Coordinates of C-alpha atoms in Angstrom, one line a residue:
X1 CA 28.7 96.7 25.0
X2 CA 27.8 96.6 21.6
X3 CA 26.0 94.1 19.5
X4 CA 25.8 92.8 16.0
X5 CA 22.9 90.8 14.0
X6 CA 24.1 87.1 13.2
X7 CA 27.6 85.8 13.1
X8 CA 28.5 88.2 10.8
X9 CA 27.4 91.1 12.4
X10 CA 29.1 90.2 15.7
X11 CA 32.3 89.6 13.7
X12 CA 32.0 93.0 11.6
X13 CA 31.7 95.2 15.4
X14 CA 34.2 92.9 16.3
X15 CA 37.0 93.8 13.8
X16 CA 35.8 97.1 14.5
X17 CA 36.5 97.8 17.7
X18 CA 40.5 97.3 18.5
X19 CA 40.7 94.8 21.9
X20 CA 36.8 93.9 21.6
X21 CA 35.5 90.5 22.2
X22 CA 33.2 88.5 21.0
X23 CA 31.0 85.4 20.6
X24 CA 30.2 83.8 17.0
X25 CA 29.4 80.1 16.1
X26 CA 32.6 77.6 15.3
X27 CA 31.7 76.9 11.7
X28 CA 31.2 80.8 11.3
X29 CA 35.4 81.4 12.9
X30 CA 36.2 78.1 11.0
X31 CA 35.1 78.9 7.6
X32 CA 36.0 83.0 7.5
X33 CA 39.3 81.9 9.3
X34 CA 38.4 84.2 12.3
X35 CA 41.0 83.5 15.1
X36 CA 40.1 82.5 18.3
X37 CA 41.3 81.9 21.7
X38 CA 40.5 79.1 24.6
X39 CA 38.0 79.7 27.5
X40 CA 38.3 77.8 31.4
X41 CA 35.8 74.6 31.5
X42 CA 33.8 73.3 34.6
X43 CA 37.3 71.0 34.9
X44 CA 39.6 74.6 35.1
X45 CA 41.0 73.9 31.9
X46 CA 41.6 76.2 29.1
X47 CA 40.1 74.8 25.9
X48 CA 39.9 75.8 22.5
X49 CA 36.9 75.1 20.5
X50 CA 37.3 72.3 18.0
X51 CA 35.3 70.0 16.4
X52 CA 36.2 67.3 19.1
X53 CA 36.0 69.6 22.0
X54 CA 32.6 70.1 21.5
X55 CA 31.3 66.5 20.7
X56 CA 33.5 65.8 24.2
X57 CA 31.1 68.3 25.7
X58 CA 28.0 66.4 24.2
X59 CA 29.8 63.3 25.2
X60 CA 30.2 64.4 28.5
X61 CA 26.6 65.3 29.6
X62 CA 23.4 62.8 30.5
X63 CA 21.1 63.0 28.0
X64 CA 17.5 62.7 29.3
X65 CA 14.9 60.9 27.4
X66 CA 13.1 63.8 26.6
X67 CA 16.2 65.6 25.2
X68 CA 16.0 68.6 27.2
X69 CA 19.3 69.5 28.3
X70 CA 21.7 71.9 28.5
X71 CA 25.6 71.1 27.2
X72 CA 26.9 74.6 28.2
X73 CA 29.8 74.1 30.7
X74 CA 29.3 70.2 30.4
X75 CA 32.1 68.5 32.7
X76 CA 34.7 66.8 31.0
X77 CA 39.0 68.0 31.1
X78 CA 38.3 68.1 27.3
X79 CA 35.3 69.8 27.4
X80 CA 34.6 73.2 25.3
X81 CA 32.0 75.3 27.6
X82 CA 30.0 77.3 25.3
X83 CA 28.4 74.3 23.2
X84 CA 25.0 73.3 22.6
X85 CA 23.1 70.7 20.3
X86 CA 20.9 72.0 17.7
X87 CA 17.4 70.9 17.6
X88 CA 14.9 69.4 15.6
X89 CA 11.1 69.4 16.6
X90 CA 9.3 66.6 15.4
X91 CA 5.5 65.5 15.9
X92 CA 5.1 61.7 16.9
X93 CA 1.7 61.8 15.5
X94 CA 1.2 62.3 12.1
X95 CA -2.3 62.4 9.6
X96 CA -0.4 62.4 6.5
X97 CA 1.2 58.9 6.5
X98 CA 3.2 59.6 3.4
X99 CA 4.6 63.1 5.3
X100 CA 5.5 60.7 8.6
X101 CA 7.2 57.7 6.2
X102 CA 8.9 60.7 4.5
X103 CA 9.9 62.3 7.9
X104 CA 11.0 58.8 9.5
X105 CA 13.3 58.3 6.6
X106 CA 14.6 61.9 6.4
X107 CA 15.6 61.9 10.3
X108 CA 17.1 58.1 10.0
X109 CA 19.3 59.3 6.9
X110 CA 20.7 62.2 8.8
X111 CA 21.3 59.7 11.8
X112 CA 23.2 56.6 9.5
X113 CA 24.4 58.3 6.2
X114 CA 24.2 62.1 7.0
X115 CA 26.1 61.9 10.4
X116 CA 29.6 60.9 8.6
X117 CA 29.5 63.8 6.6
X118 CA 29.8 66.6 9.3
X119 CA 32.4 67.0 10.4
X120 CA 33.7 67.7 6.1
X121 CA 31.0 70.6 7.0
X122 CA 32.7 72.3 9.9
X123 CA 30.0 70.6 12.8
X124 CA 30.6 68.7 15.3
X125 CA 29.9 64.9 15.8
X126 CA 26.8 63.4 18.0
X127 CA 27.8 61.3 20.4
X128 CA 26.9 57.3 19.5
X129 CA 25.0 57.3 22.9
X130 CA 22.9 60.4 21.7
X131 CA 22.3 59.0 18.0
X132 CA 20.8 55.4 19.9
X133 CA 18.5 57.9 21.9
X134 CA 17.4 59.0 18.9
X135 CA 16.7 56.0 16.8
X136 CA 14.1 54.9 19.8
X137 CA 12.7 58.4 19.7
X138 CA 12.3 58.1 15.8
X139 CA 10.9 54.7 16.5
X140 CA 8.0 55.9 18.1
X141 CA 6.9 58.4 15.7
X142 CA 3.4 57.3 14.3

């Protein structure tokens, strides 16, 4: 096999190579209008990756309250295989009370006005069961 740095590397050795295959990130296909085809899910359905497919894949997958969990070949009919959250490290114990108020306020933005606007960017949707989890997370930040 051969490999490539980044999306952009993977697609370049990609376009390279007549017949080769790939793996780059949906936004990366989505917004250089890289086609695609549909990969088997836990269910033994063929799905293409979509915005939706892969919030059905968050959607479809317990959530712990630590966070800690894995969304690759989540169960679901709908269900695109190869998705994964992206993830944000946060201390709950701050010194700097102005850096923690400015935090808090940052992550609760994303959460109630930021969310809407994703899916105009080409990423995929948090589940509303997800975004509750982590309100109470944000809650507890001190």
């Amino acid at each position: 096999g051969l490999g490539g740095k980044g999306n952009e590397g993977v697609a370049g050795t990609i376009r390279q190579q007549p017949g080769a295959i790939g793996y780059v990130e949906l936004i990366y296909a989505l917004q250089n209008k890289i086609e695609f085809g549909v990969v088997k899910n836990a269910a033994g359905n063929f799905v293409k990756a979509s915005l939706d497919t892969t919030t059905k894949a968050a959607s479809g997958t317990k959530v712990p309250p630590d966070f800690r969990v894995s969304i690759t070949n989540a169960p679901g009919k709908d269900a695109y295989p190869i998705s994964s959250f992206t993830y944000l490290l946060v201390p709950t114990q701050w010194q700097d009370q102005g850096k923690k108020t400015a935090m808090v306020n940052f992550l609760n933005w994303m959460l109630d006005k930021g969310e809407p606007m994703v899916t105009g960017l080409d990423y995929a949707s948090i589940p509303k069961q997800v975004a509750e989890m982590e309100k109470a997370k944000i809650r507890e930040i001190r």
